[in-house]
JSON list of C-alpha atoms in Angstrom, two decimals:
[
{"chain": "A", "resi": 1, "resn": "MET", "atom": "CA", "xyz": [11.27, -3.75, -13.19]},
{"chain": "A", "resi": 2, "resn": "ILE", "atom": "CA", "xyz": [9.52, -6.85, -13.86]},
{"chain": "A", "resi": 3, "resn": "ASN", "atom": "CA", "xyz": [6.71, -7.90, -16.58]},
{"chain": "A", "resi": 4, "resn": "HIS", "atom": "CA", "xyz": [3.27, -7.03, -15.22]},
{"chain": "A", "resi": 5, "resn": "ASP", "atom": "CA", "xyz": [2.11, -10.83, -16.12]},
{"chain": "A", "resi": 6, "resn": "VAL", "atom": "CA", "xyz": [4.94, -12.28, -13.63]},
{"chain": "A", "resi": 7, "resn": "PHE", "atom": "CA", "xyz": [3.95, -9.36, -10.96]},
{"chain": "A", "resi": 8, "resn": "ALA", "atom": "CA", "xyz": [0.09, -10.69, -11.22]},
{"chain": "A", "resi": 9, "resn": "LYS", "atom": "CA", "xyz": [1.05, -14.16, -10.70]},
{"chain": "A", "resi": 10, "resn": "ALA", "atom": "CA", "xyz": [3.51, -13.56, -8.16]},
{"chain": "A", "resi": 11, "resn": "LEU", "atom": "CA", "xyz": [1.02, -11.31, -6.34]},
{"chain": "A", "resi": 12, "resn": "LEU", "atom": "CA", "xyz": [-1.66, -13.78, -6.44]},
{"chain": "A", "resi": 13, "resn": "GLN", "atom": "CA", "xyz": [0.83, -16.45, -4.99]},
{"chain": "A", "resi": 14, "resn": "ARG", "atom": "CA", "xyz": [1.85, -14.16, -2.13]},
{"chain": "A", "resi": 15, "resn": "ALA", "atom": "CA", "xyz": [-1.94, -13.51, -1.36]},
{"chain": "A", "resi": 16, "resn": "ASN", "atom": "CA", "xyz": [-2.93, -17.19, -1.84]},
{"chain": "A", "resi": 17, "resn": "ASP", "atom": "CA", "xyz": [-0.09, -18.03, 0.87]},
{"chain": "A", "resi": 18, "resn": "SER", "atom": "CA", "xyz": [-1.59, -15.58, 3.14]},
{"chain": "A", "resi": 19, "resn": "GLY", "atom": "CA", "xyz": [-4.71, -17.21, 2.88]},
{"chain": "A", "resi": 20, "resn": "LEU", "atom": "CA", "xyz": [-6.35, -14.43, 1.08]},
{"chain": "A", "resi": 21, "resn": "ALA", "atom": "CA", "xyz": [-9.02, -15.01, -2.09]},
{"chain": "A", "resi": 22, "resn": "VAL", "atom": "CA", "xyz": [-8.59, -12.51, -4.75]},
{"chain": "A", "resi": 23, "resn": "CYS", "atom": "CA", "xyz": [-10.86, -11.26, -7.63]},
{"chain": "A", "resi": 24, "resn": "ASN", "atom": "CA", "xyz": [-9.86, -9.21, -10.63]},
{"chain": "A", "resi": 25, "resn": "LEU", "atom": "CA", "xyz": [-11.30, -5.94, -9.01]},
{"chain": "A", "resi": 26, "resn": "LYS", "atom": "CA", "xyz": [-9.43, -6.52, -5.87]},
{"chain": "A", "resi": 27, "resn": "LEU", "atom": "CA", "xyz": [-6.21, -7.47, -7.95]},
{"chain": "A", "resi": 28, "resn": "GLN", "atom": "CA", "xyz": [-6.49, -4.19, -9.79]},
{"chain": "A", "resi": 29, "resn": "LYS", "atom": "CA", "xyz": [-6.47, -2.38, -6.56]},
{"chain": "A", "resi": 30, "resn": "LEU", "atom": "CA", "xyz": [-3.33, -4.08, -5.09]},
{"chain": "A", "resi": 31, "resn": "ALA", "atom": "CA", "xyz": [-1.70, -3.80, -8.21]},
{"chain": "A", "resi": 32, "resn": "TYR", "atom": "CA", "xyz": [-2.09, -0.11, -7.90]},
{"chain": "A", "resi": 33, "resn": "TYR", "atom": "CA", "xyz": [-0.86, 0.08, -4.44]},
{"chain": "A", "resi": 34, "resn": "CYS", "atom": "CA", "xyz": [2.40, -2.15, -5.24]},
{"chain": "A", "resi": 35, "resn": "GLN", "atom": "CA", "xyz": [3.26, 0.07, -7.95]},
{"chain": "A", "resi": 36, "resn": "GLY", "atom": "CA", "xyz": [2.58, 3.27, -5.96]},
{"chain": "A", "resi": 37, "resn": "TYR", "atom": "CA", "xyz": [4.43, 2.40, -2.93]},
{"chain": "A", "resi": 38, "resn": "HIS", "atom": "CA", "xyz": [7.42, 0.91, -5.07]},
{"chain": "A", "resi": 39, "resn": "LEU", "atom": "CA", "xyz": [7.70, 4.14, -6.83]},
{"chain": "A", "resi": 40, "resn": "ALA", "atom": "CA", "xyz": [7.42, 5.96, -3.58]},
{"chain": "A", "resi": 41, "resn": "VAL", "atom": "CA", "xyz": [10.01, 3.99, -1.53]},
{"chain": "A", "resi": 42, "resn": "HIS", "atom": "CA", "xyz": [12.45, 2.78, -4.26]},
{"chain": "A", "resi": 43, "resn": "LYS", "atom": "CA", "xyz": [12.13, 5.39, -6.96]},
{"chain": "A", "resi": 44, "resn": "ALA", "atom": "CA", "xyz": [11.18, 2.94, -9.68]},
{"chain": "A", "resi": 45, "resn": "ALA", "atom": "CA", "xyz": [8.44, 1.02, -11.01]},
{"chain": "A", "resi": 46, "resn": "LEU", "atom": "CA", "xyz": [7.61, -2.42, -9.85]},
{"chain": "A", "resi": 47, "resn": "PHE", "atom": "CA", "xyz": [6.13, -3.54, -12.91]},
{"chain": "A", "resi": 48, "resn": "ASN", "atom": "CA", "xyz": [6.22, -2.38, -16.84]},
{"chain": "A", "resi": 49, "resn": "ALA", "atom": "CA", "xyz": [2.41, -1.66, -17.45]},
{"chain": "A", "resi": 50, "resn": "PRO", "atom": "CA", "xyz": [0.71, 1.65, -16.94]},
{"chain": "A", "resi": 51, "resn": "VAL", "atom": "CA", "xyz": [-1.85, 2.07, -14.30]},
{"chain": "A", "resi": 52, "resn": "LYS", "atom": "CA", "xyz": [-4.93, 3.50, -15.97]},
{"chain": "A", "resi": 53, "resn": "ALA", "atom": "CA", "xyz": [-8.16, 5.50, -14.51]},
{"chain": "A", "resi": 54, "resn": "TRP", "atom": "CA", "xyz": [-11.28, 3.22, -15.09]},
{"chain": "A", "resi": 55, "resn": "GLN", "atom": "CA", "xyz": [-14.69, 3.57, -14.06]},
{"chain": "A", "resi": 56, "resn": "HIS", "atom": "CA", "xyz": [-13.93, 1.40, -10.88]},
{"chain": "A", "resi": 57, "resn": "GLY", "atom": "CA", "xyz": [-10.91, 2.83, -10.12]},
{"chain": "A", "resi": 58, "resn": "PRO", "atom": "CA", "xyz": [-7.17, 2.25, -11.26]},
{"chain": "A", "resi": 59, "resn": "VAL", "atom": "CA", "xyz": [-6.72, -0.90, -13.68]},
{"chain": "A", "resi": 60, "resn": "VAL", "atom": "CA", "xyz": [-3.61, -2.38, -15.11]},
{"chain": "A", "resi": 61, "resn": "THR", "atom": "CA", "xyz": [-5.44, -3.11, -18.51]},
{"chain": "A", "resi": 62, "resn": "GLY", "atom": "CA", "xyz": [-2.97, -6.03, -19.33]},
{"chain": "A", "resi": 63, "resn": "ILE", "atom": "CA", "xyz": [-3.50, -7.81, -15.82]},
{"chain": "A", "resi": 64, "resn": "TYR", "atom": "CA", "xyz": [-7.30, -7.18, -15.91]},
{"chain": "A", "resi": 65, "resn": "HIS", "atom": "CA", "xyz": [-7.67, -8.67, -19.45]},
{"chain": "A", "resi": 66, "resn": "GLU", "atom": "CA", "xyz": [-5.82, -11.92, -18.42]},
{"chain": "A", "resi": 67, "resn": "TYR", "atom": "CA", "xyz": [-7.84, -12.60, -15.42]},
{"chain": "A", "resi": 68, "resn": "SER", "atom": "CA", "xyz": [-11.48, -11.22, -16.65]},
{"chain": "A", "resi": 69, "resn": "HIS", "atom": "CA", "xyz": [-12.65, -14.41, -17.65]},
{"chain": "A", "resi": 70, "resn": "PHE", "atom": "CA", "xyz": [-12.75, -15.22, -13.73]},
{"chain": "A", "resi": 71, "resn": "GLY", "atom": "CA", "xyz": [-15.33, -12.38, -13.59]},
{"chain": "A", "resi": 72, "resn": "ASN", "atom": "CA", "xyz": [-16.22, -11.69, -10.13]},
{"chain": "A", "resi": 73, "resn": "CYS", "atom": "CA", "xyz": [-14.81, -14.92, -8.84]},
{"chain": "A", "resi": 74, "resn": "HIS", "atom": "CA", "xyz": [-11.82, -15.46, -6.87]},
{"chain": "A", "resi": 75, "resn": "ILE", "atom": "CA", "xyz": [-8.58, -16.03, -9.12]},
{"chain": "A", "resi": 76, "resn": "THR", "atom": "CA", "xyz": [-6.96, -19.50, -9.10]},
{"chain": "A", "resi": 77, "resn": "ILE", "atom": "CA", "xyz": [-3.25, -19.85, -10.14]},
{"chain": "A", "resi": 78, "resn": "PRO", "atom": "CA", "xyz": [-1.54, -23.31, -11.01]},
{"chain": "A", "resi": 79, "resn": "THR", "atom": "CA", "xyz": [-0.03, -24.87, -8.12]},
{"chain": "A", "resi": 80, "resn": "GLY", "atom": "CA", "xyz": [3.72, -26.32, -7.66]},
{"chain": "A", "resi": 81, "resn": "GLN", "atom": "CA", "xyz": [5.20, -23.34, -9.35]},
{"chain": "A", "resi": 82, "resn": "ASP", "atom": "CA", "xyz": [6.97, -20.46, -7.82]},
{"chain": "A", "resi": 83, "resn": "PHE", "atom": "CA", "xyz": [6.01, -17.39, -9.36]},
{"chain": "A", "resi": 84, "resn": "THR", "atom": "CA", "xyz": [7.97, -15.21, -6.91]},
{"chain": "A", "resi": 85, "resn": "ALA", "atom": "CA", "xyz": [11.35, -16.75, -7.77]},
{"chain": "A", "resi": 86, "resn": "GLY", "atom": "CA", "xyz": [13.68, -14.19, -9.62]},
{"chain": "A", "resi": 87, "resn": "LEU", "atom": "CA", "xyz": [11.88, -11.07, -8.00]},
{"chain": "A", "resi": 88, "resn": "THR", "atom": "CA", "xyz": [13.72, -8.78, -5.85]},
{"chain": "A", "resi": 89, "resn": "GLU", "atom": "CA", "xyz": [13.70, -8.70, -2.11]},
{"chain": "A", "resi": 90, "resn": "GLN", "atom": "CA", "xyz": [12.36, -5.09, -2.53]},
{"chain": "A", "resi": 91, "resn": "ALA", "atom": "CA", "xyz": [9.37, -6.06, -4.85]},
{"chain": "A", "resi": 92, "resn": "LEU", "atom": "CA", "xyz": [8.60, -9.08, -2.48]},
{"chain": "A", "resi": 93, "resn": "GLN", "atom": "CA", "xyz": [8.80, -6.45, 0.54]},
{"chain": "A", "resi": 94, "resn": "ILE", "atom": "CA", "xyz": [6.35, -4.31, -1.25]},
{"chain": "A", "resi": 95, "resn": "MET", "atom": "CA", "xyz": [3.94, -7.15, -2.23]},
{"chain": "A", "resi": 96, "resn": "ASP", "atom": "CA", "xyz": [3.91, -8.50, 1.41]},
{"chain": "A", "resi": 97, "resn": "PHE", "atom": "CA", "xyz": [3.40, -4.92, 2.67]},
{"chain": "A", "resi": 98, "resn": "VAL", "atom": "CA", "xyz": [0.36, -4.52, 0.49]},
{"chain": "A", "resi": 99, "resn": "ILE", "atom": "CA", "xyz": [-1.20, -7.66, 0.94]},
{"chain": "A", "resi": 100, "resn": "THR", "atom": "CA", "xyz": [-0.55, -6.99, 4.80]},
{"chain": "A", "resi": 101, "resn": "LYS", "atom": "CA", "xyz": [-2.23, -3.77, 4.60]},
{"chain": "A", "resi": 102, "resn": "PHE", "atom": "CA", "xyz": [-5.13, -4.12, 2.09]},
{"chain": "A", "resi": 103, "resn": "GLY", "atom": "CA", "xyz": [-5.43, -8.01, 1.89]},
{"chain": "A", "resi": 104, "resn": "GLN", "atom": "CA", "xyz": [-8.25, -8.29, 4.27]},
{"chain": "A", "resi": 105, "resn": "ILE", "atom": "CA", "xyz": [-9.89, -5.47, 2.74]},
{"chain": "A", "resi": 106, "resn": "GLY", "atom": "CA", "xyz": [-12.93, -6.20, 0.57]},
{"chain": "A", "resi": 107, "resn": "ALA", "atom": "CA", "xyz": [-12.78, -5.50, -2.98]},
{"chain": "A", "resi": 108, "resn": "TRP", "atom": "CA", "xyz": [-15.69, -2.98, -3.42]},
{"chain": "A", "resi": 109, "resn": "THR", "atom": "CA", "xyz": [-14.11, -1.27, -0.25]},
{"chain": "A", "resi": 110, "resn": "LEU", "atom": "CA", "xyz": [-10.93, -1.09, -2.07]},
{"chain": "A", "resi": 111, "resn": "ARG", "atom": "CA", "xyz": [-12.51, 0.41, -4.90]},
{"chain": "A", "resi": 112, "resn": "ASN", "atom": "CA", "xyz": [-14.23, 3.13, -3.29]},
{"chain": "A", "resi": 113, "resn": "GLN", "atom": "CA", "xyz": [-11.02, 3.90, -1.03]},
{"chain": "A", "resi": 114, "resn": "THR", "atom": "CA", "xyz": [-9.41, 4.57, -4.61]},
{"chain": "A", "resi": 115, "resn": "HIS", "atom": "CA", "xyz": [-11.98, 6.75, -5.48]},
{"chain": "A", "resi": 116, "resn": "GLN", "atom": "CA", "xyz": [-11.03, 9.09, -2.73]},
{"chain": "A", "resi": 117, "resn": "GLU", "atom": "CA", "xyz": [-7.41, 9.32, -3.39]},
{"chain": "A", "resi": 118, "resn": "GLN", "atom": "CA", "xyz": [-5.85, 12.17, -5.84]},
{"chain": "A", "resi": 119, "resn": "PRO", "atom": "CA", "xyz": [-4.31, 9.58, -8.61]},
{"chain": "A", "resi": 120, "resn": "TRP", "atom": "CA", "xyz": [-7.71, 8.50, -9.55]},
{"chain": "A", "resi": 121, "resn": "LEU", "atom": "CA", "xyz": [-9.76, 11.61, -8.83]},
{"chain": "A", "resi": 122, "resn": "SER", "atom": "CA", "xyz": [-7.37, 13.55, -11.18]},
{"chain": "A", "resi": 123, "resn": "HIS", "atom": "CA", "xyz": [-8.79, 11.43, -13.94]},
{"chain": "A", "resi": 124, "resn": "TYR", "atom": "CA", "xyz": [-12.51, 11.52, -12.89]},
{"chain": "A", "resi": 125, "resn": "ASP", "atom": "CA", "xyz": [-15.08, 14.02, -14.32]},
{"chain": "A", "resi": 126, "resn": "ALA", "atom": "CA", "xyz": [-17.45, 14.60, -11.55]},
{"chain": "A", "resi": 127, "resn": "ASP", "atom": "CA", "xyz": [-20.23, 16.43, -14.16]},
{"chain": "A", "resi": 128, "resn": "LYS", "atom": "CA", "xyz": [-20.00, 13.41, -16.58]},
{"chain": "A", "resi": 129, "resn": "ARG", "atom": "CA", "xyz": [-19.44, 11.13, -13.53]},
{"chain": "A", "resi": 130, "resn": "GLU", "atom": "CA", "xyz": [-16.86, 9.21, -15.44]},
{"chain": "A", "resi": 131, "resn": "ALA", "atom": "CA", "xyz": [-13.31, 8.30, -15.58]},
{"chain": "A", "resi": 132, "resn": "ASP", "atom": "CA", "xyz": [-11.14, 9.33, -18.59]},
{"chain": "A", "resi": 133, "resn": "LYS", "atom": "CA", "xyz": [-9.49, 6.12, -18.71]},
{"chain": "A", "resi": 134, "resn": "GLN", "atom": "CA", "xyz": [-6.09, 7.51, -19.41]},
{"chain": "A", "resi": 135, "resn": "GLU", "atom": "CA", "xyz": [-2.95, 6.54, -17.72]},
{"chain": "A", "resi": 136, "resn": "ILE", "atom": "CA", "xyz": [-2.27, 7.64, -14.12]},
{"chain": "A", "resi": 137, "resn": "THR", "atom": "CA", "xyz": [1.32, 8.82, -14.70]},
{"chain": "A", "resi": 138, "resn": "GLN", "atom": "CA", "xyz": [4.40, 7.75, -12.75]},
{"chain": "A", "resi": 139, "resn": "ILE", "atom": "CA", "xyz": [4.54, 11.15, -11.58]},
{"chain": "A", "resi": 140, "resn": "GLU", "atom": "CA", "xyz": [0.98, 11.28, -9.99]},
{"chain": "A", "resi": 141, "resn": "LEU", "atom": "CA", "xyz": [1.81, 7.83, -8.25]},
{"chain": "A", "resi": 142, "resn": "THR", "atom": "CA", "xyz": [4.77, 9.04, -7.04]},
{"chain": "A", "resi": 143, "resn": "ASP", "atom": "CA", "xyz": [3.40, 12.26, -5.65]},
{"chain": "A", "resi": 144, "resn": "PHE", "atom": "CA", "xyz": [0.62, 10.75, -3.84]},
{"chain": "A", "resi": 145, "resn": "PHE", "atom": "CA", "xyz": [2.44, 7.84, -2.16]},
{"chain": "A", "resi": 146, "resn": "ASN", "atom": "CA", "xyz": [5.35, 9.54, -1.14]},
{"chain": "A", "resi": 147, "resn": "MET", "atom": "CA", "xyz": [2.88, 11.76, 1.03]},
{"chain": "A", "resi": 148, "resn": "GLU", "atom": "CA", "xyz": [1.08, 8.30, 2.05]},
{"chain": "A", "resi": 149, "resn": "VAL", "atom": "CA", "xyz": [4.95, 6.96, 3.23]},
{"chain": "A", "resi": 150, "resn": "ALA", "atom": "CA", "xyz": [5.46, 10.82, 5.17]},
{"chain": "A", "resi": 151, "resn": "ASN", "atom": "CA", "xyz": [1.79, 10.27, 6.60]},
{"chain": "A", "resi": 152, "resn": "MET", "atom": "CA", "xyz": [2.64, 6.56, 7.79]},
{"chain": "A", "resi": 153, "resn": "GLN", "atom": "CA", "xyz": [6.27, 7.70, 9.00]},
{"chain": "A", "resi": 154, "resn": "ASP", "atom": "CA", "xyz": [4.83, 10.48, 10.87]},
{"chain": "A", "resi": 155, "resn": "ALA", "atom": "CA", "xyz": [1.83, 8.16, 12.61]},
{"chain": "A", "resi": 156, "resn": "THR", "atom": "CA", "xyz": [4.63, 5.65, 13.63]},
{"chain": "A", "resi": 157, "resn": "PHE", "atom": "CA", "xyz": [6.73, 8.39, 14.93]},
{"chain": "A", "resi": 158, "resn": "ALA", "atom": "CA", "xyz": [3.89, 9.73, 16.75]},
{"chain": "A", "resi": 159, "resn": "LYS", "atom": "CA", "xyz": [3.27, 6.19, 18.30]},
{"chain": "A", "resi": 160, "resn": "ILE", "atom": "CA", "xyz": [6.51, 6.20, 19.45]},
{"chain": "A", "resi": 161, "resn": "LEU", "atom": "CA", "xyz": [6.36, 9.71, 21.00]},
{"chain": "A", "resi": 162, "resn": "ASP", "atom": "CA", "xyz": [3.01, 8.29, 22.80]},
{"chain": "A", "resi": 163, "resn": "SER", "atom": "CA", "xyz": [4.79, 5.29, 24.10]},
{"chain": "A", "resi": 164, "resn": "ILE", "atom": "CA", "xyz": [7.46, 7.65, 25.66]},
{"chain": "A", "resi": 165, "resn": "ASP", "atom": "CA", "xyz": [4.86, 9.82, 27.17]},
{"chain": "A", "resi": 166, "resn": "ASP", "atom": "CA", "xyz": [3.68, 6.81, 28.86]},
{"chain": "A", "resi": 167, "resn": "ASP", "atom": "CA", "xyz": [6.66, 6.11, 30.38]},
{"chain": "A", "resi": 168, "resn": "TYR", "atom": "CA", "xyz": [7.48, 9.70, 31.42]},
{"chain": "A", "resi": 169, "resn": "ILE", "atom": "CA", "xyz": [7.88, 10.40, 35.16]},
{"chain": "A", "resi": 170, "resn": "SER", "atom": "CA", "xyz": [6.99, 13.98, 36.11]},
{"chain": "A", "resi": 171, "resn": "MET", "atom": "CA", "xyz": [9.54, 15.51, 38.75]},
{"chain": "A", "resi": 172, "resn": "PRO", "atom": "CA", "xyz": [7.85, 16.87, 41.74]},
{"chain": "A", "resi": 173, "resn": "ASP", "atom": "CA", "xyz": [7.33, 20.43, 42.73]},
{"chain": "A", "resi": 174, "resn": "THR", "atom": "CA", "xyz": [9.27, 20.18, 45.71]},
{"chain": "A", "resi": 175, "resn": "VAL", "atom": "CA", "xyz": [12.57, 19.92, 44.03]},
{"chain": "A", "resi": 176, "resn": "SER", "atom": "CA", "xyz": [14.10, 23.06, 43.55]},
{"chain": "A", "resi": 177, "resn": "ASN", "atom": "CA", "xyz": [17.76, 22.73, 43.48]},
{"chain": "A", "resi": 178, "resn": "ALA", "atom": "CA", "xyz": [20.69, 20.55, 42.16]},
{"chain": "A", "resi": 179, "resn": "ASP", "atom": "CA", "xyz": [20.82, 18.44, 45.61]},
{"chain": "A", "resi": 180, "resn": "GLU", "atom": "CA", "xyz": [17.17, 17.85, 45.85]},
{"chain": "A", "resi": 181, "resn": "PHE", "atom": "CA", "xyz": [17.05, 16.88, 42.19]},
{"chain": "A", "resi": 182, "resn": "CYS", "atom": "CA", "xyz": [19.87, 13.98, 42.90]},
{"chain": "A", "resi": 183, "resn": "ALA", "atom": "CA", "xyz": [18.04, 13.02, 45.98]},
{"chain": "A", "resi": 184, "resn": "TRP", "atom": "CA", "xyz": [15.02, 12.42, 44.12]},
{"chain": "A", "resi": 185, "resn": "ILE", "atom": "CA", "xyz": [16.60, 10.64, 41.11]},
{"chain": "A", "resi": 186, "resn": "LYS", "atom": "CA", "xyz": [18.16, 8.22, 43.77]},
{"chain": "A", "resi": 187, "resn": "SER", "atom": "CA", "xyz": [14.84, 7.78, 45.22]},
{"chain": "A", "resi": 188, "resn": "LEU", "atom": "CA", "xyz": [13.51, 6.25, 41.76]}
]
């Protein structure tokens, strides 16, 4: 598990290297997705800070305050320094996956997306129209992201099956015995 400050700088560097500009709102959502997917795939937290349910979705408080002076502007980080040095390959793979999957999505769209997901919804009072600002536990994250990973695997498997169906060759109705089957196979 890495320090949340190191994680944020590394994530921003990876996003920047991918040509993405990231504001604080978007950084919060990417951090949430990184933590969730890392918990689901590797059964361990990626960084050492809790994710909390704030009004605009999941937030890592320490990361939020570190970059709050950027307001709604894109966050810049110092150049010439490798913030990913020392991170595990697993951590980098999760960051790259999240950047690829969510990086092109706008900050407010990501915010709205997290508002439809169970980890944040569990902390939202619809009557008061506010989130409780409490921690979204690692158990809540793991449960949700385990389902997300399973759904992705199901979707990938379905694509594989669909591609097999595309290559499927139907046996003619005229084939009724072993000799006819052998003759038909040889004709292919």
